[in-house]
Short mmCIF file of C-alpha atoms in Angstrom, two decimals:
data_model
loop_
_atom_site.label_atom_id
_atom_site.label_comp_id
_atom_site.label_asym_id
_atom_site.label_seq_id
_atom_site.Cartn_x
_atom_site.Cartn_y
_atom_site.Cartn_z
CA UNK M 1 -13.79 -2.04 -10.20
CA UNK M 2 -16.74 0.75 -10.03
CA UNK M 3 -17.72 -0.32 -13.68
CA UNK M 4 -17.55 -3.83 -12.88
CA UNK M 5 -20.05 -3.52 -9.82
CA UNK M 6 -22.18 -1.33 -11.91
CA UNK M 7 -22.56 -3.92 -14.55
CA UNK M 8 -23.34 -6.72 -11.98
CA UNK M 9 -26.14 -4.07 -10.42
CA UNK M 10 -27.51 -3.42 -13.83
CA UNK M 11 -27.60 -7.19 -14.66
CA UNK M 12 -29.27 -7.97 -11.19
CA UNK M 13 -31.85 -5.34 -11.79
CA UNK M 14 -32.70 -6.39 -15.30
CA UNK M 15 -33.07 -10.06 -14.33
CA UNK M 16 -34.94 -9.13 -10.71
CA UNK M 17 -37.46 -6.57 -11.99
CA UNK M 18 -40.16 -9.29 -13.36
CA UNK M 19 -40.11 -10.43 -9.79
CA UNK M 20 -41.12 -6.87 -8.64
CA UNK M 21 -44.45 -7.27 -10.63
CA UNK M 22 -47.43 -8.54 -9.13
CA UNK M 23 -47.36 -12.31 -8.36
CA UNK M 24 -50.40 -13.14 -10.11
CA UNK M 25 -49.63 -11.28 -13.32
CA UNK M 26 -46.36 -12.85 -13.34
CA UNK M 27 -47.24 -16.36 -13.19
CA UNK M 28 -50.70 -16.25 -14.90
CA UNK M 29 -53.29 -18.92 -14.44
CA UNK M 30 -51.92 -22.41 -13.68
CA UNK M 31 -53.16 -26.02 -13.46
CA UNK M 32 -51.32 -28.32 -11.24
CA UNK M 33 -51.49 -31.76 -9.88
CA UNK M 34 -49.47 -32.61 -6.80
CA UNK M 35 -48.66 -36.48 -6.29
CA UNK M 36 -48.56 -37.82 -2.90
CA UNK M 37 -47.93 -41.77 -2.71
CA UNK M 38 -45.77 -41.93 0.73
CA UNK M 39 -46.67 -42.40 3.96
CA UNK M 40 -43.95 -40.31 5.82
CA UNK M 41 -45.70 -37.77 8.00
CA UNK M 42 -42.75 -35.14 7.35
CA UNK M 43 -43.01 -35.57 3.83
CA UNK M 44 -46.79 -35.24 3.64
CA UNK M 45 -46.50 -32.04 5.99
CA UNK M 46 -43.89 -30.56 3.72
CA UNK M 47 -45.93 -31.12 0.46
CA UNK M 48 -49.12 -29.34 2.06
CA UNK M 49 -46.54 -26.39 2.91
CA UNK M 50 -45.34 -26.42 -0.73
CA UNK M 51 -48.95 -25.96 -1.55
CA UNK M 52 -49.34 -23.26 0.59
CA UNK M 53 -46.29 -21.36 -0.92
CA UNK M 54 -47.48 -22.16 -4.22
CA UNK M 55 -50.91 -20.58 -3.63
CA UNK M 56 -49.24 -17.62 -1.98
CA UNK M 57 -47.06 -16.78 -4.90
CA UNK M 58 -49.69 -17.55 -7.75
CA UNK M 59 -53.08 -16.52 -6.09
CA UNK M 60 -55.79 -19.15 -5.26
CA UNK M 61 -57.93 -17.43 -7.96
CA UNK M 62 -55.26 -18.16 -10.68
CA UNK M 63 -54.84 -22.04 -9.58
CA UNK M 64 -56.53 -25.10 -10.48
CA UNK M 65 -54.91 -27.07 -7.90
CA UNK M 66 -55.55 -30.89 -7.08
CA UNK M 67 -53.72 -33.53 -5.02
CA UNK M 68 -53.66 -36.93 -5.78
CA UNK M 69 -53.35 -39.46 -3.46
CA UNK M 70 -52.79 -43.06 -3.71
CA UNK M 71 -51.29 -46.08 -2.13
CA UNK M 72 -49.30 -45.22 1.04
CA UNK M 73 -50.21 -41.46 0.59
CA UNK M 74 -53.85 -41.87 1.29
CA UNK M 75 -52.52 -41.86 5.05
CA UNK M 76 -52.82 -37.96 4.75
CA UNK M 77 -56.30 -37.72 5.22
CA UNK M 78 -56.28 -40.42 7.90
CA UNK M 79 -53.84 -38.33 10.04
CA UNK M 80 -55.93 -35.45 9.37
CA UNK M 81 -58.56 -36.98 11.49
CA UNK M 82 -56.61 -37.35 14.61
CA UNK M 83 -53.71 -34.81 14.02
CA UNK M 84 -54.81 -31.41 14.64
CA UNK M 85 -52.00 -29.89 12.70
CA UNK M 86 -52.72 -31.87 9.61
CA UNK M 87 -56.62 -31.15 9.98
CA UNK M 88 -56.19 -27.46 9.91
CA UNK M 89 -53.75 -27.66 7.11
CA UNK M 90 -56.44 -29.45 4.84
CA UNK M 91 -59.28 -27.36 5.97
CA UNK M 92 -57.19 -24.23 5.08
CA UNK M 93 -56.05 -25.69 1.53
CA UNK M 94 -59.39 -26.93 0.79
CA UNK M 95 -60.75 -23.20 1.64
CA UNK M 96 -58.51 -22.02 -1.13
CA UNK M 97 -60.20 -24.46 -3.65
CA UNK M 98 -57.71 -27.50 -3.61
CA UNK M 99 -59.04 -30.59 -4.41
CA UNK M 100 -58.03 -33.66 -2.53
CA UNK M 101 -58.54 -36.62 -4.74
CA UNK M 102 -58.39 -40.34 -3.09
CA UNK M 103 -57.79 -43.38 -5.43
CA UNK M 104 -60.61 -45.91 -5.28
CA UNK M 105 -58.18 -49.03 -6.02
CA UNK M 106 -56.24 -48.18 -2.74
CA UNK M 107 -59.38 -48.02 -0.73
CA UNK M 108 -60.53 -51.29 -1.84
CA UNK M 109 -57.07 -52.93 -1.79
CA UNK M 110 -56.48 -51.70 1.94
CA UNK M 111 -60.19 -51.92 2.75
CA UNK M 112 -60.21 -48.29 3.71
CA UNK M 113 -63.90 -46.93 4.46
CA UNK M 114 -63.47 -43.14 3.32
CA UNK M 115 -66.66 -42.15 5.31
CA UNK M 116 -65.25 -43.06 8.77
CA UNK M 117 -61.20 -43.64 8.27
CA UNK M 118 -60.56 -40.42 6.17
CA UNK M 119 -61.12 -36.63 6.96
CA UNK M 120 -63.85 -34.94 4.91
CA UNK M 121 -63.98 -36.96 1.89
CA UNK M 122 -67.21 -37.28 -0.35
CA UNK M 123 -67.96 -39.44 -3.19
CA UNK M 124 -67.08 -36.56 -5.55
CA UNK M 125 -63.38 -36.82 -4.30
CA UNK M 126 -62.76 -40.40 -5.03
CA UNK M 127 -61.25 -41.05 -8.38
CA UNK M 128 -61.31 -44.82 -9.78
CA UNK M 129 -57.57 -44.97 -10.08
CA UNK M 130 -54.90 -42.57 -8.70
CA UNK M 131 -52.07 -43.29 -11.57
CA UNK M 132 -54.62 -42.92 -14.13
CA UNK M 133 -56.01 -39.45 -12.64
CA UNK M 134 -52.23 -38.51 -13.01
CA UNK M 135 -51.99 -39.25 -16.51
CA UNK M 136 -55.50 -37.94 -17.40
CA UNK M 137 -54.86 -34.40 -15.85
CA UNK M 138 -51.41 -34.18 -17.37
CA UNK M 139 -53.17 -34.91 -20.74
CA UNK M 140 -55.50 -31.92 -20.05
CA UNK M 141 -52.61 -29.58 -19.60
CA UNK M 142 -52.03 -29.82 -15.74
CA UNK M 143 -48.42 -29.65 -14.51
CA UNK M 144 -47.10 -32.55 -12.35
CA UNK M 145 -45.19 -31.86 -9.13
CA UNK M 146 -43.77 -34.35 -6.78
CA UNK M 147 -42.76 -32.73 -3.32
CA UNK K 1 2.45 -56.34 -31.65
CA UNK K 2 6.04 -55.33 -30.75
CA UNK K 3 7.04 -52.85 -28.43
CA UNK K 4 7.94 -50.66 -31.11
CA UNK K 5 5.09 -51.02 -33.32
CA UNK K 6 2.91 -49.94 -30.18
CA UNK K 7 4.75 -46.86 -29.41
CA UNK K 8 4.65 -45.80 -32.91
CA UNK K 9 0.69 -46.40 -33.44
CA UNK K 10 0.42 -44.53 -30.07
CA UNK K 11 2.47 -41.58 -31.35
CA UNK K 12 0.50 -41.66 -34.73
CA UNK K 13 -2.74 -41.98 -32.86
CA UNK K 14 -1.84 -38.67 -31.19
CA UNK K 15 -0.76 -36.85 -34.22
CA UNK K 16 -3.90 -37.98 -35.72
CA UNK K 17 -6.25 -36.87 -33.02
CA UNK K 18 -4.27 -33.42 -33.27
CA UNK K 19 -4.90 -32.98 -36.95
CA UNK K 20 -1.02 -33.10 -37.70
CA UNK K 21 -1.33 -35.60 -40.92
CA UNK K 22 -1.80 -34.03 -44.64
CA UNK K 23 -5.17 -34.93 -45.73
CA UNK K 24 -4.51 -38.19 -47.81
CA UNK K 25 -2.48 -39.69 -44.92
CA UNK K 26 -5.37 -38.69 -42.63
CA UNK K 27 -8.04 -40.20 -44.50
CA UNK K 28 -5.75 -43.45 -44.65
CA UNK K 29 -5.57 -43.45 -41.22
CA UNK K 30 -9.06 -43.16 -40.22
CA UNK K 31 -9.90 -45.89 -42.60
CA UNK K 32 -7.36 -48.17 -40.53
CA UNK K 33 -9.15 -46.83 -37.46
CA UNK K 34 -12.33 -47.68 -38.52
CA UNK K 35 -11.39 -51.43 -39.21
CA UNK K 36 -10.05 -52.05 -35.88
CA UNK K 37 -12.01 -51.55 -32.67
CA UNK K 38 -9.21 -51.56 -30.26
CA UNK K 39 -7.51 -48.67 -32.31
CA UNK K 40 -10.60 -46.98 -32.31
CA UNK K 41 -10.86 -47.34 -28.74
CA UNK K 42 -7.73 -45.83 -27.96
CA UNK K 43 -8.30 -42.78 -30.19
CA UNK K 44 -11.21 -42.27 -28.11
CA UNK K 45 -9.54 -42.40 -25.07
CA UNK K 46 -6.70 -40.13 -26.24
CA UNK K 47 -9.16 -37.58 -27.58
CA UNK K 48 -11.17 -37.84 -24.23
CA UNK K 49 -7.89 -36.93 -22.39
CA UNK K 50 -6.95 -34.17 -24.66
CA UNK K 51 -10.73 -32.57 -24.11
CA UNK K 52 -10.39 -33.34 -20.59
CA UNK K 53 -6.96 -31.47 -20.35
CA UNK K 54 -8.29 -28.31 -23.01
CA UNK K 55 -11.42 -28.11 -20.49
CA UNK K 56 -9.19 -28.21 -17.31
CA UNK K 57 -7.13 -25.16 -18.89
CA UNK K 58 -10.25 -23.07 -20.00
CA UNK K 59 -10.57 -21.46 -16.29
CA UNK K 60 -7.09 -20.44 -15.76
CA UNK K 61 -7.26 -17.15 -17.94
CA UNK K 62 -10.19 -16.06 -16.03
CA UNK K 63 -8.03 -14.12 -13.39
CA UNK K 64 -6.52 -11.61 -15.97
CA UNK K 65 -9.95 -11.05 -17.37
CA UNK K 66 -11.42 -9.87 -14.29
CA UNK K 67 -8.03 -7.38 -13.96
CA UNK K 68 -8.84 -6.11 -17.41
CA UNK K 69 -12.65 -4.73 -16.56
CA UNK K 70 -10.92 -1.78 -14.98
CA UNK K 71 -9.22 -0.69 -18.07
CA UNK K 72 -11.49 -1.77 -20.61
CA UNK K 73 -15.09 -0.76 -19.23
CA UNK K 74 -18.06 -2.46 -21.15
CA UNK K 75 -15.64 -4.58 -23.46
CA UNK K 76 -14.10 -6.03 -20.19
CA UNK K 77 -17.65 -6.71 -18.75
CA UNK K 78 -18.38 -8.62 -21.99
CA UNK K 79 -15.32 -10.51 -21.72
CA UNK K 80 -16.08 -11.56 -18.16
CA UNK K 81 -19.49 -13.03 -19.38
CA UNK K 82 -17.64 -14.91 -22.23
CA UNK K 83 -15.29 -16.17 -19.94
CA UNK K 84 -18.11 -17.40 -17.56
CA UNK K 85 -19.92 -18.62 -20.43
CA UNK K 86 -17.12 -20.37 -21.58
CA UNK K 87 -16.40 -21.91 -18.05
CA UNK K 88 -20.04 -23.01 -18.07
CA UNK K 89 -19.90 -24.92 -21.39
CA UNK K 90 -16.62 -26.44 -20.39
CA UNK K 91 -18.09 -27.77 -17.18
CA UNK K 92 -21.16 -29.26 -19.14
CA UNK K 93 -18.78 -30.82 -21.64
CA UNK K 94 -16.52 -32.19 -18.96
CA UNK K 95 -19.43 -33.31 -17.16
CA UNK K 96 -20.65 -35.38 -20.22
CA UNK K 97 -17.25 -36.83 -20.85
CA UNK K 98 -17.08 -38.21 -17.44
CA UNK K 99 -20.10 -40.27 -18.59
CA UNK K 100 -18.05 -41.90 -21.66
CA UNK K 101 -18.23 -45.67 -21.17
CA UNK K 102 -15.30 -47.31 -19.46
CA UNK K 103 -15.97 -50.70 -20.02
CA UNK K 104 -15.51 -51.28 -23.68
CA UNK K 105 -17.53 -54.32 -23.69
CA UNK K 106 -20.71 -53.02 -22.72
CA UNK K 107 -21.62 -51.04 -25.36
CA UNK K 108 -24.76 -48.59 -25.49
CA UNK K 109 -27.76 -50.46 -26.94
CA UNK K 110 -29.86 -48.48 -29.30
CA UNK K 111 -33.09 -48.01 -27.57
CA UNK K 112 -35.77 -50.44 -28.54
CA UNK K 113 -34.82 -51.38 -32.07
CA UNK K 114 -38.22 -53.50 -32.60
CA UNK K 115 -39.98 -50.33 -32.11
CA UNK K 116 -41.44 -51.42 -28.70
CA UNK K 117 -42.18 -48.53 -26.57
CA UNK K 118 -41.46 -45.95 -28.83
CA UNK K 119 -43.40 -42.96 -29.19
CA UNK K 120 -45.94 -43.55 -32.01
CA UNK K 121 -46.99 -40.47 -33.97
CA UNK K 122 -49.30 -38.36 -32.29
CA UNK K 123 -51.89 -38.39 -35.23
CA UNK K 124 -52.35 -42.22 -35.47
CA UNK K 125 -52.94 -42.86 -31.77
CA UNK K 126 -54.32 -39.64 -30.33
CA UNK K 127 -56.57 -41.60 -27.84
CA UNK K 128 -53.50 -43.54 -26.55
CA UNK K 129 -52.75 -43.19 -23.05
CA UNK K 130 -48.91 -43.00 -22.54
CA UNK K 131 -47.38 -42.90 -19.06
CA UNK K 132 -43.60 -42.60 -18.35
CA UNK K 133 -42.71 -43.84 -14.80
CA UNK K 134 -39.49 -42.48 -13.41
CA UNK K 135 -38.08 -44.74 -10.51
CA UNK K 136 -35.30 -43.31 -8.49
CA UNK K 137 -35.52 -44.91 -5.09
CA UNK K 138 -34.30 -48.14 -3.71
CA UNK K 139 -37.52 -48.84 -1.73
CA UNK K 140 -38.91 -52.40 -2.44
CA UNK K 141 -42.07 -51.73 -0.98
CA UNK K 142 -43.26 -48.82 -3.18
CA UNK K 143 -41.69 -50.65 -6.20
CA UNK K 144 -44.19 -53.70 -5.47
CA UNK K 145 -46.77 -51.24 -4.93
CA UNK K 146 -46.18 -49.41 -8.25
CA UNK K 147 -45.92 -52.86 -10.34
CA UNK K 148 -49.32 -53.63 -8.82
CA UNK K 149 -50.74 -50.18 -10.34
CA UNK K 150 -49.00 -50.38 -13.41
CA UNK K 151 -50.51 -54.15 -13.57
CA UNK K 152 -53.89 -53.00 -12.47
CA UNK K 153 -53.88 -50.18 -15.08
CA UNK K 154 -52.97 -52.54 -17.88
CA UNK K 155 -55.70 -54.65 -17.29
CA UNK K 156 -58.47 -52.35 -17.15
CA UNK K 157 -57.08 -50.45 -20.34
CA UNK K 158 -57.07 -54.07 -21.99
CA UNK K 159 -60.73 -54.99 -20.65
CA UNK K 160 -62.10 -51.75 -22.07
CA UNK K 161 -60.14 -52.02 -25.31
CA UNK K 162 -58.26 -48.85 -24.66
CA UNK K 163 -54.88 -48.06 -26.06
CA UNK K 164 -52.23 -47.49 -23.31
CA UNK K 165 -48.57 -47.46 -23.35
CA UNK K 166 -46.35 -47.45 -20.32
CA UNK K 167 -42.36 -47.23 -19.48
CA UNK K 168 -40.73 -47.61 -16.42
CA UNK K 169 -37.46 -45.81 -16.35
CA UNK K 170 -35.05 -46.82 -13.71
CA UNK K 171 -32.42 -44.41 -12.81
CA UNK K 172 -29.74 -43.89 -9.92
CA UNK K 173 -30.58 -46.01 -7.05
CA UNK K 174 -33.95 -47.15 -8.72
CA UNK K 175 -31.82 -49.35 -10.83
CA UNK K 176 -31.99 -52.02 -8.42
CA UNK K 177 -35.30 -52.75 -9.93
CA UNK K 178 -33.78 -54.01 -13.04
CA UNK K 179 -30.43 -55.35 -11.99
CA UNK K 180 -30.38 -59.24 -12.05
CA UNK K 181 -28.68 -59.76 -8.59
CA UNK K 182 -30.63 -57.09 -6.93
CA UNK K 183 -34.15 -57.06 -8.15
CA UNK K 184 -36.75 -58.20 -5.84
CA UNK K 185 -39.41 -57.89 -8.44
CA UNK K 186 -37.89 -60.20 -11.41
CA UNK K 187 -40.66 -62.66 -11.57
CA UNK K 188 -43.40 -59.88 -11.64
CA UNK K 189 -41.53 -58.11 -14.34
CA UNK K 190 -40.80 -61.01 -16.30
CA UNK K 191 -44.79 -61.92 -16.12
CA UNK K 192 -46.04 -58.49 -16.79
CA UNK K 193 -43.50 -58.08 -19.91
CA UNK K 194 -44.76 -61.14 -21.34
CA UNK K 195 -48.43 -60.51 -20.93
CA UNK K 196 -47.87 -56.72 -22.07
CA UNK K 197 -46.04 -55.67 -25.22
CA UNK K 198 -47.21 -52.20 -24.40
CA UNK K 199 -45.01 -52.07 -21.34
CA UNK K 200 -41.36 -51.65 -21.44
CA UNK K 201 -38.60 -51.27 -18.86
CA UNK K 202 -35.65 -48.99 -19.52
CA UNK K 203 -32.24 -48.66 -17.61
CA UNK K 204 -30.34 -45.71 -17.50
CA UNK K 205 -26.76 -46.40 -19.05
CA UNK K 206 -24.99 -43.26 -17.27
CA UNK K 207 -26.08 -44.87 -13.90
CA UNK K 208 -24.73 -48.36 -15.06
CA UNK K 209 -21.43 -46.73 -15.96
CA UNK K 210 -20.99 -44.82 -12.45
CA UNK K 211 -21.89 -47.85 -10.80
CA UNK K 212 -19.23 -49.99 -12.69
CA UNK K 213 -16.56 -47.24 -12.13
CA UNK K 214 -17.44 -46.21 -8.35
CA UNK K 215 -17.85 -50.05 -7.11
CA UNK K 216 -16.02 -51.81 -9.57
CA UNK K 217 -18.70 -54.26 -10.25
CA UNK K 218 -20.17 -55.49 -13.21
CA UNK K 219 -23.82 -54.39 -13.78
CA UNK K 220 -26.20 -57.21 -15.16
CA UNK K 221 -29.70 -56.34 -16.10
CA UNK K 222 -32.69 -58.57 -16.12
CA UNK K 223 -33.46 -59.52 -19.63
CA UNK K 224 -36.68 -57.54 -20.01
CA UNK K 225 -34.78 -54.29 -19.53
CA UNK K 226 -33.55 -52.30 -22.53
CA UNK K 227 -31.02 -49.32 -21.94
CA UNK K 228 -31.15 -45.62 -22.75
CA UNK K 229 -27.92 -43.50 -22.56
CA UNK K 230 -29.66 -41.02 -20.08
CA UNK K 231 -32.63 -41.96 -17.68
CA UNK K 232 -33.35 -38.12 -17.24
CA UNK K 233 -32.84 -37.14 -21.02
CA UNK K 234 -35.21 -39.92 -21.70
CA UNK K 235 -37.86 -39.19 -19.19
CA UNK K 236 -37.71 -35.51 -20.39
CA UNK K 237 -37.82 -36.31 -24.35
CA UNK K 238 -41.08 -38.57 -23.00
CA UNK K 239 -42.68 -35.43 -21.64
CA UNK K 240 -41.94 -33.33 -24.71
CA UNK K 241 -43.70 -35.90 -26.68
CA UNK K 242 -46.69 -35.61 -24.70
CA UNK K 243 -46.57 -38.38 -22.58
CA UNK K 244 -47.97 -38.14 -18.84
CA UNK K 245 -45.14 -38.48 -16.10
CA UNK K 246 -45.06 -40.07 -12.88
CA UNK K 247 -42.49 -40.23 -10.41
CA UNK K 248 -42.45 -43.73 -8.42
#
């Protein structure tokens, strides 16, 4: 039984040792795009939590991270206008160089004025099409994540 | 076919699957089998059953293997690892066998014989944008939004003369989109498919088989839908081919 236990301790050590290395070194540089097209506030808040955990693991300096919002997902930045919890989450992520990109098709289709209806959006944050942006970023080597 | 014939061929099929015949008789039997769809189906069933039975027995020897660890040390650990590996392989095999089509009439259709929606060679269309959408939710509002977005993109690319190829893969509950009795977007899909040959709708055959077994209903698809054996494998393949992936 002793040898049996020793075998697993050794195996666990061998498998686990890379995790002990500095997180940034272990994961290297990453380009990631997060896709948000849903209105559910719980799901949106969870997505922002995921992103923060992702940054914690990889390091903001190693990440080029964008959030692409379109369709119902644009409501995330509407909520950030009214809901202090959403607002602080967005401010914190932006401080760590997360880009929040908004789909122009959605703005036009839903008659949303990004200056008054959405939290802290400038012209540079508007992309012509959310879907096309997701395709373009993936072609540029970004990894797609839908939380 | 009389009872006696039936019984005889059942035994013969079993023996054939077991490899009990001498080579020349075996070759003759396989030839007969190929000529008869019903016989082929039954041979497949027997084979599936045998495999399932053998897989079911694979995890039984595991406890004695654990017991031997004490005596055999490192070799015992290796044996444990091998047993675990064998069990995992068995489980995977079993899982795949579970997906073997049950309704013989509803055969798997080779994906896209006309070449529509197939990934073209990279060097020929290096500037072509290719996107695979993966639909897994039955949400009709989101589906409508998605079809509108896809349409917008197709129109835009066509206007600008840029190459675009889109596949919509429906899987699990997302299959509703392509089921003729359940889809709320039949007209929209028919219209889009007629206007844009670079748009393909793909249904997951595994999902269809599962629904047919679990719910005992015949799944019929809208005419625009083609089938792929596994929706998941299909979107993975597309991503490996360099397509962009978007979850609906």
